[in-house]
PDB file of C-alpha atoms in Angstrom:
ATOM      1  CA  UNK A 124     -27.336 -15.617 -10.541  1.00  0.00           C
ATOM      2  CA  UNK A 125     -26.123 -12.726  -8.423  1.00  0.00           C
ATOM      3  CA  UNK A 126     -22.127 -11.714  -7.720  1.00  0.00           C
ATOM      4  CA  UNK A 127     -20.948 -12.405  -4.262  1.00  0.00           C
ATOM      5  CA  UNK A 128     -18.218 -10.480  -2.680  1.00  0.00           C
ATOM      6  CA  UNK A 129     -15.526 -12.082  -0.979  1.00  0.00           C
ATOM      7  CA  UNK A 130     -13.386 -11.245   1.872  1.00  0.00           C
ATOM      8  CA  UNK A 131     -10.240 -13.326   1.291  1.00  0.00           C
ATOM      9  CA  UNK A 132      -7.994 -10.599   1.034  1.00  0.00           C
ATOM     10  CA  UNK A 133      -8.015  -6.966   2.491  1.00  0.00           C
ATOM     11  CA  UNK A 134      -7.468  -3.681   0.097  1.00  0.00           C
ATOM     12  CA  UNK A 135      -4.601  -2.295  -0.226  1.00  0.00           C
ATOM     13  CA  UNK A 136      -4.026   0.961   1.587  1.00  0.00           C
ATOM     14  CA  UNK A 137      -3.215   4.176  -0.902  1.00  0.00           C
ATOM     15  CA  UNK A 138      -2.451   7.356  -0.083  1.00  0.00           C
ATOM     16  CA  UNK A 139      -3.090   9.958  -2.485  1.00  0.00           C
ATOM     17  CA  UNK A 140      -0.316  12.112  -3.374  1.00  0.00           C
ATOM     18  CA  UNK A 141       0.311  15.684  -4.964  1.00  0.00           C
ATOM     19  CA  UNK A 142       3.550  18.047  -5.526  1.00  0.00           C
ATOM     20  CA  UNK A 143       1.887  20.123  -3.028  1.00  0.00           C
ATOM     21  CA  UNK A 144      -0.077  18.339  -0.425  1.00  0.00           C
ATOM     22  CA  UNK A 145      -1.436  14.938   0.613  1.00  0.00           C
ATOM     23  CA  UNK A 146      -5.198  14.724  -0.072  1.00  0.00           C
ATOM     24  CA  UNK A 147      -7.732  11.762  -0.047  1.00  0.00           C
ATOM     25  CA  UNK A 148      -9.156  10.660  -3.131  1.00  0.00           C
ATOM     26  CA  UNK A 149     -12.223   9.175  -2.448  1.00  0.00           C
ATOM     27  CA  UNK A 150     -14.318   8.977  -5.497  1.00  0.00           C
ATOM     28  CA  UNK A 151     -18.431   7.724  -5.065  1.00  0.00           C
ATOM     29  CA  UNK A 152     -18.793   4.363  -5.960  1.00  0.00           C
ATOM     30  CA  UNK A 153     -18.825   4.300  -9.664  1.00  0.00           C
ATOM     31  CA  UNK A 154     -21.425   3.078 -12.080  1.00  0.00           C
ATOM     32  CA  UNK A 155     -21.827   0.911 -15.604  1.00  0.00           C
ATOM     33  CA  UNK A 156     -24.113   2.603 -18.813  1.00  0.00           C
ATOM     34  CA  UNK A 157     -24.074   0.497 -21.964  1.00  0.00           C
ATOM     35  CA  UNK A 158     -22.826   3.400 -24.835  1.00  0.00           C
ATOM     36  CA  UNK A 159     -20.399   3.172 -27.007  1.00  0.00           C
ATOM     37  CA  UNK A 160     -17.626   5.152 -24.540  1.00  0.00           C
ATOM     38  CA  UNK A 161     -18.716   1.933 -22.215  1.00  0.00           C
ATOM     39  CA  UNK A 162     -18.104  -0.368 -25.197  1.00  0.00           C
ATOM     40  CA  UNK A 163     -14.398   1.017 -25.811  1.00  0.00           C
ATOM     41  CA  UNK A 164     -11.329  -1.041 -24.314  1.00  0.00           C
ATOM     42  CA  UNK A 165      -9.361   0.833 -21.711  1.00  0.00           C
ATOM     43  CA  UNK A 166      -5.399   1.636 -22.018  1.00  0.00           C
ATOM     44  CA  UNK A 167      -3.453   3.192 -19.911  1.00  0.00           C
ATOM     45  CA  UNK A 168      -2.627   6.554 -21.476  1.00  0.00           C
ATOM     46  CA  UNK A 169       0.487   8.105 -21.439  1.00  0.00           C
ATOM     47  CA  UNK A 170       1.011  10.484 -18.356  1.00  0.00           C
ATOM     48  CA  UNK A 171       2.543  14.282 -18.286  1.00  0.00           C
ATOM     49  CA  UNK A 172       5.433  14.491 -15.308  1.00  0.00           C
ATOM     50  CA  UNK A 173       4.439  15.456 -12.341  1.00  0.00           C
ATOM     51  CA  UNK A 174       6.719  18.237 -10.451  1.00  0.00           C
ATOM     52  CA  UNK A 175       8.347  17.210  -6.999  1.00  0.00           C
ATOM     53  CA  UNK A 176       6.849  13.455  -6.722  1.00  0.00           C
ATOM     54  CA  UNK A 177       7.391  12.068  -3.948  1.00  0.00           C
ATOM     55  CA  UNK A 178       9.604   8.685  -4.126  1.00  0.00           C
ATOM     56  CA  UNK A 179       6.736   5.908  -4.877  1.00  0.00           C
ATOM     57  CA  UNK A 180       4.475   7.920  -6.021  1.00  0.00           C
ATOM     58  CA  UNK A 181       2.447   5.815  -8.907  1.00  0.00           C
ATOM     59  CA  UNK A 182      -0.622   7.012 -11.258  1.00  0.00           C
ATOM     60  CA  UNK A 183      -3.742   5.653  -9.745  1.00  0.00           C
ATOM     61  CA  UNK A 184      -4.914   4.128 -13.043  1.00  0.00           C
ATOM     62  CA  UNK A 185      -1.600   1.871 -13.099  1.00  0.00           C
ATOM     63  CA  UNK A 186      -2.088   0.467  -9.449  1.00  0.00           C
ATOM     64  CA  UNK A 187      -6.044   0.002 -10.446  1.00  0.00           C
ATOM     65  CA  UNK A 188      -5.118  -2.036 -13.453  1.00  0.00           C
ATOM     66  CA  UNK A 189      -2.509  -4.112 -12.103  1.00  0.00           C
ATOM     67  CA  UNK A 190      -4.889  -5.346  -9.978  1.00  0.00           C
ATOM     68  CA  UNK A 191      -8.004  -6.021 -12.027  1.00  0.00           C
ATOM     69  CA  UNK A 192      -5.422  -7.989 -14.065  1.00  0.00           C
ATOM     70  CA  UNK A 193      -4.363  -9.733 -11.208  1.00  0.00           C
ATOM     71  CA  UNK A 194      -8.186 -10.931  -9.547  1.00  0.00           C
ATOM     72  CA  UNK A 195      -9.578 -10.641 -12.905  1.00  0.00           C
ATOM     73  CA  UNK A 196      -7.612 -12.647 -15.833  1.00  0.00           C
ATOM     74  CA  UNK A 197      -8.873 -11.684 -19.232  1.00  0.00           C
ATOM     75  CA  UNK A 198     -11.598  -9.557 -18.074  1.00  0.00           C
ATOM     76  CA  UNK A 199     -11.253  -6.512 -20.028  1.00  0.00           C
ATOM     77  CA  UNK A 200     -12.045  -3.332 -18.631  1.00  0.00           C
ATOM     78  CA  UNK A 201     -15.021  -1.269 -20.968  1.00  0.00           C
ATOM     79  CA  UNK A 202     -14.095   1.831 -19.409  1.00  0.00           C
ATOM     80  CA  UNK A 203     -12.329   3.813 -16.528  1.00  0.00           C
ATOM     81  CA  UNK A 204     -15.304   3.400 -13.902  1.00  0.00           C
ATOM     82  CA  UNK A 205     -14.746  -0.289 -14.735  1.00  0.00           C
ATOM     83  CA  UNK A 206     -11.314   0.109 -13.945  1.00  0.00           C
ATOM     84  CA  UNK A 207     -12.376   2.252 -10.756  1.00  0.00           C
ATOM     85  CA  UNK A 208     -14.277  -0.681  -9.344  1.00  0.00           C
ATOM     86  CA  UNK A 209     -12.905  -3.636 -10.261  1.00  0.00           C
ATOM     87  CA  UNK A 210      -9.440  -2.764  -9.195  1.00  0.00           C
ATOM     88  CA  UNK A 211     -10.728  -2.000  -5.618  1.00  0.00           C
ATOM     89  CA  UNK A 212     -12.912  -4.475  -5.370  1.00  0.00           C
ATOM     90  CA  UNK A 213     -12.757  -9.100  -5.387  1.00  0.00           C
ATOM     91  CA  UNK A 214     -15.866 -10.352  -6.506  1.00  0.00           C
ATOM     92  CA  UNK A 215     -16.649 -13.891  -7.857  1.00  0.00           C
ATOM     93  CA  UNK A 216     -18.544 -14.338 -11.011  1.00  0.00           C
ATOM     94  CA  UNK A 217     -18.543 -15.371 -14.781  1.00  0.00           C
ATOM     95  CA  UNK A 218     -16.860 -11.982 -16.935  1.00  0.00           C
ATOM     96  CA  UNK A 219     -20.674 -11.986 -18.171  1.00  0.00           C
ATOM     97  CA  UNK A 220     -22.136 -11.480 -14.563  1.00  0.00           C
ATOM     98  CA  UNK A 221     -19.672  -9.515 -14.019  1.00  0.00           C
ATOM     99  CA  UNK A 222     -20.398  -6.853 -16.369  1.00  0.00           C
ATOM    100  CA  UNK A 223     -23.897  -7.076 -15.363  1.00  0.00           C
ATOM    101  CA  UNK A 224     -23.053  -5.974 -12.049  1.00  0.00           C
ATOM    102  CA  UNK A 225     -20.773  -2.927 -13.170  1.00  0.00           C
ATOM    103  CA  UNK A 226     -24.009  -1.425 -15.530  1.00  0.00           C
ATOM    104  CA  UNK A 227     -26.042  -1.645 -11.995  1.00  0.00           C
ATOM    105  CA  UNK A 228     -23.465  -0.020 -10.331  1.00  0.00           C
ATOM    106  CA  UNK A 229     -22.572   3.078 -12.921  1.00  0.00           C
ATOM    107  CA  UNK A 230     -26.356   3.602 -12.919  1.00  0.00           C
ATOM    108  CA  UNK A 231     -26.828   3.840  -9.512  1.00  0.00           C
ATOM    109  CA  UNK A 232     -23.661   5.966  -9.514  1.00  0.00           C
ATOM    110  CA  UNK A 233     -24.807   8.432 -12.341  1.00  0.00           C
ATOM    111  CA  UNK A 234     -27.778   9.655 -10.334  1.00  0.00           C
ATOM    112  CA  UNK A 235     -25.739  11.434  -8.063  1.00  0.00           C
ATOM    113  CA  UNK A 236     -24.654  13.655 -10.800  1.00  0.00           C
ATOM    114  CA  UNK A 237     -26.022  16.647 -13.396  1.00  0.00           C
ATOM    115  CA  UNK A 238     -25.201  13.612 -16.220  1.00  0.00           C
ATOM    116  CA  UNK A 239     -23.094  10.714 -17.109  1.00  0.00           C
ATOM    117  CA  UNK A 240     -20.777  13.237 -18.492  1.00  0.00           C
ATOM    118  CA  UNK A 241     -19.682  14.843 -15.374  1.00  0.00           C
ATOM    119  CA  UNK A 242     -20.049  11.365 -13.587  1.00  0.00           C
ATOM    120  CA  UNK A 243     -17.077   9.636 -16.730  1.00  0.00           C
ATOM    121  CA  UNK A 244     -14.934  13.140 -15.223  1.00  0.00           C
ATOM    122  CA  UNK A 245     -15.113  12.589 -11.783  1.00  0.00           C
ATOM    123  CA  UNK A 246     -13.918   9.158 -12.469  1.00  0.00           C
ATOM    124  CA  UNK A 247     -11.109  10.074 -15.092  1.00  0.00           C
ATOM    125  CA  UNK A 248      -9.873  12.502 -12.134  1.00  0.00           C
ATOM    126  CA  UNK A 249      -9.381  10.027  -9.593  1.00  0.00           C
ATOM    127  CA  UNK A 250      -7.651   7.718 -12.196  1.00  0.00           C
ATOM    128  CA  UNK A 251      -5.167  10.102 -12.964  1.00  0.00           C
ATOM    129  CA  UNK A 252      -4.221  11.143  -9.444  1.00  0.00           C
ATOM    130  CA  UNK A 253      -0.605   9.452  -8.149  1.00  0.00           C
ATOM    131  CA  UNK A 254      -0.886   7.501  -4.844  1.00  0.00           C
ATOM    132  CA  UNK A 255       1.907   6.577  -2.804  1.00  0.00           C
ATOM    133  CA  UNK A 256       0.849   2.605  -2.379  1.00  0.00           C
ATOM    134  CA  UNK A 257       1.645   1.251   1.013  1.00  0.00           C
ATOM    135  CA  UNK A 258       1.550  -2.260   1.369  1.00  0.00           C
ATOM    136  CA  UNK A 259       2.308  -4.712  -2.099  1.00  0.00           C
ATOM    137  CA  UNK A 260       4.946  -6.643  -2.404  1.00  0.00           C
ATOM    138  CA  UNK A 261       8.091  -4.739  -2.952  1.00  0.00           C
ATOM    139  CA  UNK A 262       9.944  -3.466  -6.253  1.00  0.00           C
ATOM    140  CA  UNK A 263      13.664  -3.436  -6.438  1.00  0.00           C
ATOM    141  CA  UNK A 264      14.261   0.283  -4.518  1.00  0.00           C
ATOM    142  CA  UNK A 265      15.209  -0.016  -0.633  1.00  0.00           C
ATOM    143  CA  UNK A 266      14.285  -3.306  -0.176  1.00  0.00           C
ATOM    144  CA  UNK A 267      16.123  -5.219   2.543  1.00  0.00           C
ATOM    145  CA  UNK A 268      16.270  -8.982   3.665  1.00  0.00           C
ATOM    146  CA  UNK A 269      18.123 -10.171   7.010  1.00  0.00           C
ATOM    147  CA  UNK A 270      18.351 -13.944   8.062  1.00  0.00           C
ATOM    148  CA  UNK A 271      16.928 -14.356  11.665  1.00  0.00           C
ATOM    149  CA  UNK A 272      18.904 -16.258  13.565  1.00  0.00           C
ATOM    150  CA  UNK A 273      18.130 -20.276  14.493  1.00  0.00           C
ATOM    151  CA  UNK A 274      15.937 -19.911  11.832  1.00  0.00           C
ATOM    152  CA  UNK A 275      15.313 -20.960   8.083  1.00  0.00           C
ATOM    153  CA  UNK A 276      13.495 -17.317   7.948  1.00  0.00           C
ATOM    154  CA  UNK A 277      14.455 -13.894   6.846  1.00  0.00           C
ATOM    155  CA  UNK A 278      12.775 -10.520   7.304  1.00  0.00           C
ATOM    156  CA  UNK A 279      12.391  -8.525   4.627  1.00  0.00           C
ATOM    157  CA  UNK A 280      11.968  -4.841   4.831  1.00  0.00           C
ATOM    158  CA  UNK A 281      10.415  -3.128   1.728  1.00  0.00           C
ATOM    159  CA  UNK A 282       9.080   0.522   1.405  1.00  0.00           C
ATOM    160  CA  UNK A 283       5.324   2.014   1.489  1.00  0.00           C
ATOM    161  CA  UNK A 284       4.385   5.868   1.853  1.00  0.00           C
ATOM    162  CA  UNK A 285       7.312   7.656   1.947  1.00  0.00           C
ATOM    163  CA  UNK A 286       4.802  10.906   3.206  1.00  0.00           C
ATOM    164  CA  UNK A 287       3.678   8.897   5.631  1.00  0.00           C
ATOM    165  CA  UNK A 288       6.998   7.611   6.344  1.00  0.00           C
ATOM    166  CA  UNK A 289       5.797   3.857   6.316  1.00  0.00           C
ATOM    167  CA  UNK A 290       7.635   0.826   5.855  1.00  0.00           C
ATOM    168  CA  UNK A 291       6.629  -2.433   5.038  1.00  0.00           C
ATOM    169  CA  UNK A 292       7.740  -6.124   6.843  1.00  0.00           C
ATOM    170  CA  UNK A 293       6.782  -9.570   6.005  1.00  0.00           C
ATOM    171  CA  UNK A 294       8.657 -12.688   6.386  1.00  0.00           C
ATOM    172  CA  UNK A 295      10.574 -15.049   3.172  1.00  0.00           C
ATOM    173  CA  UNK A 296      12.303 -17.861   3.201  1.00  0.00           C
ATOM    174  CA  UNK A 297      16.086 -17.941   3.531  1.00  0.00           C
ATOM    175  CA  UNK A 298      16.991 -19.985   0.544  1.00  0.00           C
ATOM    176  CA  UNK A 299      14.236 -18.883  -1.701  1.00  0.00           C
ATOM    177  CA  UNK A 300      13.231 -15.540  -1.052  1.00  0.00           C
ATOM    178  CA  UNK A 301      10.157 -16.646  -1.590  1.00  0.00           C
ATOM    179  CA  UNK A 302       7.066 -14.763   0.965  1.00  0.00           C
ATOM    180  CA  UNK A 303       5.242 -17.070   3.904  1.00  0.00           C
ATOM    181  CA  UNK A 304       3.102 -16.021   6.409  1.00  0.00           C
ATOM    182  CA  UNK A 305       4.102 -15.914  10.169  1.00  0.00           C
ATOM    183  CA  UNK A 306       6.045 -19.426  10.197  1.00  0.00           C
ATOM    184  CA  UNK A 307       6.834 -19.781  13.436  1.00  0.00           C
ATOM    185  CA  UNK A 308       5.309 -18.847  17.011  1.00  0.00           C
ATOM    186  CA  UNK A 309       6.431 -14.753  17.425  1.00  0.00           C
ATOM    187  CA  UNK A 310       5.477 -11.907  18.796  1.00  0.00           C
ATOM    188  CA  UNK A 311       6.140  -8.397  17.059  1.00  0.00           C
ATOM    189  CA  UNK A 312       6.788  -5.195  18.850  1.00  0.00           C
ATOM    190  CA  UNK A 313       7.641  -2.234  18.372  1.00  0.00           C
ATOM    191  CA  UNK A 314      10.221  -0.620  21.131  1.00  0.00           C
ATOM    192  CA  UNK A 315      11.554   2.523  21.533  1.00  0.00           C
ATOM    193  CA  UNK A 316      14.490   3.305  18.855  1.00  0.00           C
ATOM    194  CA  UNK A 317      17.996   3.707  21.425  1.00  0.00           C
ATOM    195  CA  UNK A 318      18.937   6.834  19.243  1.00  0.00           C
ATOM    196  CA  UNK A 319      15.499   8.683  19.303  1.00  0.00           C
ATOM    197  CA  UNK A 320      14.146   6.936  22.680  1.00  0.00           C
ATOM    198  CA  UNK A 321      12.213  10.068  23.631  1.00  0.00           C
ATOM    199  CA  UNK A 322      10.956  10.504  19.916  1.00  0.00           C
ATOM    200  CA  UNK A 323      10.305   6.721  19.408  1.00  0.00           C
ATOM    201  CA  UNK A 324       8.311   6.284  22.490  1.00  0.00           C
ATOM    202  CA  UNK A 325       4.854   6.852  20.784  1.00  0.00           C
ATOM    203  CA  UNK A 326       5.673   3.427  18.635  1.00  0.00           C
ATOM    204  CA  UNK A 327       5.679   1.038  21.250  1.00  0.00           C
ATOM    205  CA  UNK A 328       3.682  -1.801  21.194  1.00  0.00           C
ATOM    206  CA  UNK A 329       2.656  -5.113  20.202  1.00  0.00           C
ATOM    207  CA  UNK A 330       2.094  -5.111  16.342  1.00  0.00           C
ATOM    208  CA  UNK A 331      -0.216  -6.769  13.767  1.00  0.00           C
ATOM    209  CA  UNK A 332       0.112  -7.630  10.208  1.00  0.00           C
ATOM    210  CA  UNK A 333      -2.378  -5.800   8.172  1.00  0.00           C
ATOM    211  CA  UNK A 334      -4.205  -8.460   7.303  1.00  0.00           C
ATOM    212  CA  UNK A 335      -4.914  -9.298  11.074  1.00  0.00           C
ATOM    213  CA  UNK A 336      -5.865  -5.535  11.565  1.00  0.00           C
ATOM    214  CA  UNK A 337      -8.486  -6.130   9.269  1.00  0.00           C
ATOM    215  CA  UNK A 338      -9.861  -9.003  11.115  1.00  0.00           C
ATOM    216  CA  UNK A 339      -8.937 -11.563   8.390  1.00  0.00           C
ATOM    217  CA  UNK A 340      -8.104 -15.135  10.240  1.00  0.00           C
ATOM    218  CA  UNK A 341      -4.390 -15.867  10.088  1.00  0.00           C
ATOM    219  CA  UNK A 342      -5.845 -19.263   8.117  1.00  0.00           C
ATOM    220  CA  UNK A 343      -7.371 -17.298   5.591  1.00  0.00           C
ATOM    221  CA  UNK A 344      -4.768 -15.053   4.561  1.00  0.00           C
ATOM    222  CA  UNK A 345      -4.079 -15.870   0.903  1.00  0.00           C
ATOM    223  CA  UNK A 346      -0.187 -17.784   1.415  1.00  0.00           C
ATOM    224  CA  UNK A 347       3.001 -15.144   0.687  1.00  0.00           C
ATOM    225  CA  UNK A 348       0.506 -12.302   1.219  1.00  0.00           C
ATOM    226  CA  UNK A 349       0.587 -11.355   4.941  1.00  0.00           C
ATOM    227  CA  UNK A 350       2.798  -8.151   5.798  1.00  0.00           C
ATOM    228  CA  UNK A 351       3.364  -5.321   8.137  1.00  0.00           C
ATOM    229  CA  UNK A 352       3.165  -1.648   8.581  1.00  0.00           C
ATOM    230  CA  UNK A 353       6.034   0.004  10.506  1.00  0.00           C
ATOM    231  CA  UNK A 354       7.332   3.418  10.384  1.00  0.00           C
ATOM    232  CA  UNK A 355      10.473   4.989   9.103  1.00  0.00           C
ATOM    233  CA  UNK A 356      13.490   4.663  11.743  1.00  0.00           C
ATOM    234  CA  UNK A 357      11.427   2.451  14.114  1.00  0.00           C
ATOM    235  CA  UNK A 358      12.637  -0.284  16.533  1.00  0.00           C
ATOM    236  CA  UNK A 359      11.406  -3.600  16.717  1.00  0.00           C
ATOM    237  CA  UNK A 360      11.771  -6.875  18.268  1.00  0.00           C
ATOM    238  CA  UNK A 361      11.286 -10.144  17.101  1.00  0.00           C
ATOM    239  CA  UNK A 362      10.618 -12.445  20.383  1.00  0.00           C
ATOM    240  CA  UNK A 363      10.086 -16.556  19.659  1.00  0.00           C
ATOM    241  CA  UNK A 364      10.018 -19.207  22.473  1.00  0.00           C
ATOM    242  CA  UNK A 365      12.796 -20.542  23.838  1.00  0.00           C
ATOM    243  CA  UNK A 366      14.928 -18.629  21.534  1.00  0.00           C
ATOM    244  CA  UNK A 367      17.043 -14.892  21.906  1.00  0.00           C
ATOM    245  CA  UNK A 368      15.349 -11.686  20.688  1.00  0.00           C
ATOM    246  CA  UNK A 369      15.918 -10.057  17.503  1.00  0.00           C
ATOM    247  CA  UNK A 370      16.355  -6.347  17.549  1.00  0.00           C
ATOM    248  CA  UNK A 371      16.264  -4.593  14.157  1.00  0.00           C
ATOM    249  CA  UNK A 372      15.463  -1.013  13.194  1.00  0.00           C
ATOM    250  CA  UNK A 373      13.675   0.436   9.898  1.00  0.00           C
ATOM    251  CA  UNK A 374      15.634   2.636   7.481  1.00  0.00           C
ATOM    252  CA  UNK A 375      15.048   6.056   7.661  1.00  0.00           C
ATOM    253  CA  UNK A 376      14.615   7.664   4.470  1.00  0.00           C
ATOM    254  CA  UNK A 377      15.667  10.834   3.391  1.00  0.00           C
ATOM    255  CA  UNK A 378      14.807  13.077   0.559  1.00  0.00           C
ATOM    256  CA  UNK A 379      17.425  16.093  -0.421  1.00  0.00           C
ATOM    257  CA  UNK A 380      16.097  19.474   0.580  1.00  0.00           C
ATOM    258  CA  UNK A 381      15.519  21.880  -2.407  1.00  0.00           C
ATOM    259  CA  UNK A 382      18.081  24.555  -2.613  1.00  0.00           C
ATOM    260  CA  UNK A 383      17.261  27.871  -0.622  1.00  0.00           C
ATOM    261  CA  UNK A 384      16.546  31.153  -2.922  1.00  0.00           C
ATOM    262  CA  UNK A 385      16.849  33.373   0.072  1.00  0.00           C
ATOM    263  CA  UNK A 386      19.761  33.571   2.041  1.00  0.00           C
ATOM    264  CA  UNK A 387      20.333  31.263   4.557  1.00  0.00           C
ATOM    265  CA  UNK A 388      22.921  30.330   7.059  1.00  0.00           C
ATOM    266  CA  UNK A 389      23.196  26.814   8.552  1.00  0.00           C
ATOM    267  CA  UNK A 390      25.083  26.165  11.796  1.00  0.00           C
ATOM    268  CA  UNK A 391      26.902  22.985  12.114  1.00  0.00           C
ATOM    269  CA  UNK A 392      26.066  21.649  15.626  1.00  0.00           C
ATOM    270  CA  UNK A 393      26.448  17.564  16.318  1.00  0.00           C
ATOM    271  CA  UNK A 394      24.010  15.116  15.498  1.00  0.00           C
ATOM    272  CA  UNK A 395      25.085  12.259  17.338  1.00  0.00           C
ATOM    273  CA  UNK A 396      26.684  12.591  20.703  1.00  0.00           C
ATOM    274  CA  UNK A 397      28.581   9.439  22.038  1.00  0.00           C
ATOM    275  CA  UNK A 398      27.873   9.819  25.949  1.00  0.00           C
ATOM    276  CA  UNK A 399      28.751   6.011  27.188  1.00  0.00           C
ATOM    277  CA  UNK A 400      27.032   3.266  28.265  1.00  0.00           C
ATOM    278  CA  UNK A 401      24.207   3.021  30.764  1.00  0.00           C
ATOM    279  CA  UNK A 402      24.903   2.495  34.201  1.00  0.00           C
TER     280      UNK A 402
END
């Protein structure tokens, strides 16, 4: 009996993330070999610091396993390339079909390489690069909930890439906090910000939940799961039927500028000038 994939829920967008620059860690698929490194549990080992991370920056291998463990309960991960695939990919099968499927995939996977040595490396490399998630459900750091009005709904704001400067929206329950997707009639859109207009302008439009982006029908989005993508200091507004607007704008994050070790002399001109209401 073969594996099927499904298509019930869309992957999680990452973006790789170094003290330095942002690269793209896309590994080759990886691939199964029976040996005794394949026939070793997996743990997650203990990481060095890395310099000048950027705020939500997480080791690859963490993010990986928390979601194996999550689509996979009690299927224990032989090795990192099972790790690799299994926590980017939802398949359905017994752990034993399963694991039949990972062998065929490391050993299609080795054959693009000198050995299975350098194959194991190129996997333990992605593994231990840090990602800057964008898109699970938030953590406890600049997360923000605000009733909507005539409504037993709140928005909650929580935060994704801060390199890419992207925020992340999806709607709870009032009284519970608990996520739901869209539940009510809406439509999203992003307007210009009032305090950036000519900055902002470049952000207008009608907006989609990822899981709509990625052509997943709104009845098959797995319930609590659907969310948004918006950008750091962006407008939006909420429009419903026969009820007012809601106008909100995203947090703009900030990180603190290392100090200057050549001299340097900042002039203090206004941010913010008050010039009155429009006409």
């Amino acid at each position: 009996m073969k594996t099927k994939p499904t298509t019930k829920t869309a992957r999680e967008a990452k973006r790789p993330y170094t003290s330095s620059k942002r690269k793209r860690a896309n590994p080759d698929k990886p691939e199964a070999k029976t040996s005794e490194a394949s026939a070793t549990s997996a743990s997650v080992p203990r990481l060095e610091p890395v310099p000048d991370i950027a705020n939500g920056a997480r080791p690859t291998r963490e993010i990986f396993l928390e979601a194996l463990r999550s689509n996979y309960p009690g299927l224990e991960p032989r090795n990192n390339f099972d790790i690799a695939m299994l926590g980017t990919t939802r398949r359905e099968g017994t752990h034993e079909e399963l694991y039949a499927w990972l062998d065929g995939e490391l050993a299609a996977y080795i054959q693009s390489w000198p050995s299975y040595e350098k194959a194991m490396e190129s996997i333990d490399r992605l593994l231990d690069t840090y990602v800057e998630p964008t898109g699970p459900k938030p953590g406890d750091k600049f997360v923000f909930v605000r009733p909507i009005p005539d409504s037993d709904y709140s928005i909650r704001l929580f935060p994704g890439s801060i390199s890419a400067a992207e925020y992340c929206m999806d709607f709870v329950e009032t009284a519970t906090g608990k996520a739901v997707n869209s539940p009510f009639e809406y439509e999203l859109w992003g307007v210009p910000n009032p305090d950036m207009a000519h900055i902002t302008m470049t952000m207008t439009g009608k907006l989609r939940s990822i899981e709509r982006a990625h052509g997943i029908k709104q009845e098959d989005i797995l319930p609590g799961a659907e969310r948004f993508v918006l950008r750091d200091g962006q407008s939006c507004l909420l429009k419903r039927p026969g009820k007012d607007p809601v106008m909100f704008t995203v947090p703009l994050r900030r990180r603190q500028q290392p100090p200057s070790t050549a001299p340097l002399h900042v002039l203090d001109f206004p941010k913010v000038l008050d010039c009155g209401s429009y006409p």
